[in-house]
Amino acid sequence: MTGADSRASAPDARPCPTCGGRHLDLATAMGSGSPHAWDLASAAQRDAGELTDDVCFLPDADPDRGTSYFLRGEVALPVLDAGDVTSFSWSVWVLLSGESLELLFEHWDDPDRADRVPPVFGLLASELPYEPSTLDLRAVVHTREPGLVPRIEVERTEGEPHPLAREQAEGITWHRVAELNAAVYGELH
């Protein structure tokens, strides 16, 4: 997983109530620089496609299936017990319909786009360290003002919600931030 990575320490670095350790220098924003499908695509598909910091166009290997359209956004998880550190963010990609992406492009530079563009449906297109997989989770894309990536709201399903949807709705602890760092970087701080 590459891309966004910002680091923070819990302000008072007090012992973690879960494990007793002190979780310092943790990333509070992580994600992927490209959609999962881009990573799996052939060189010919990538050559025919386009990947920027905000959008991705990827033609299917089967020309009859057309092109997939992706937008980068943010899934924010409230952090409940870390003082000034109030949020952990996943930088994610969402698969959108061509019509939805066109609507967003029509208002791309509009300072009032957050009020003018209704939320659109998408499917998560980033593989995050969760079980089960985060690929194809239903999501709602909420446009924000220019300069901010869209806010991605993972839909909570009937029954047992996906752990990512649950964490987004209920929040996580600073220890969970340490666990997510370990899942990505391989060590628990």
mmCIF file of N, CA and C in Angstrom, residues 56-57 77 158 187:
data_model
loop_
_atom_site.group_PDB
_atom_site.id
_atom_site.type_symbol
_atom_site.label_atom_id
_atom_site.label_comp_id
_atom_site.label_asym_id
_atom_site.label_seq_id
_atom_site.Cartn_x
_atom_site.Cartn_y
_atom_site.Cartn_z
ATOM 1 N N CYS A 56 -8.862 8.103 -12.379
ATOM 2 C CA CYS A 56 -8.225 7.043 -13.154
ATOM 3 C C CYS A 56 -9.232 6.547 -14.183
ATOM 4 N N PHE A 57 -8.771 6.372 -15.409
ATOM 5 C CA PHE A 57 -9.557 5.777 -16.483
ATOM 6 C C PHE A 57 -8.821 4.523 -16.915
ATOM 7 N N LEU A 77 -12.088 7.678 9.756
ATOM 8 C CA LEU A 77 -12.495 6.922 10.938
ATOM 9 C C LEU A 77 -12.241 7.797 12.159
ATOM 10 N N GLU A 158 -27.366 -4.589 6.029
ATOM 11 C CA GLU A 158 -28.220 -5.259 7.020
ATOM 12 C C GLU A 158 -27.413 -6.392 7.657
ATOM 13 N N GLU A 187 4.813 -3.565 11.791
ATOM 14 C CA GLU A 187 5.312 -3.491 13.164
ATOM 15 C C GLU A 187 4.319 -2.715 14.015
#
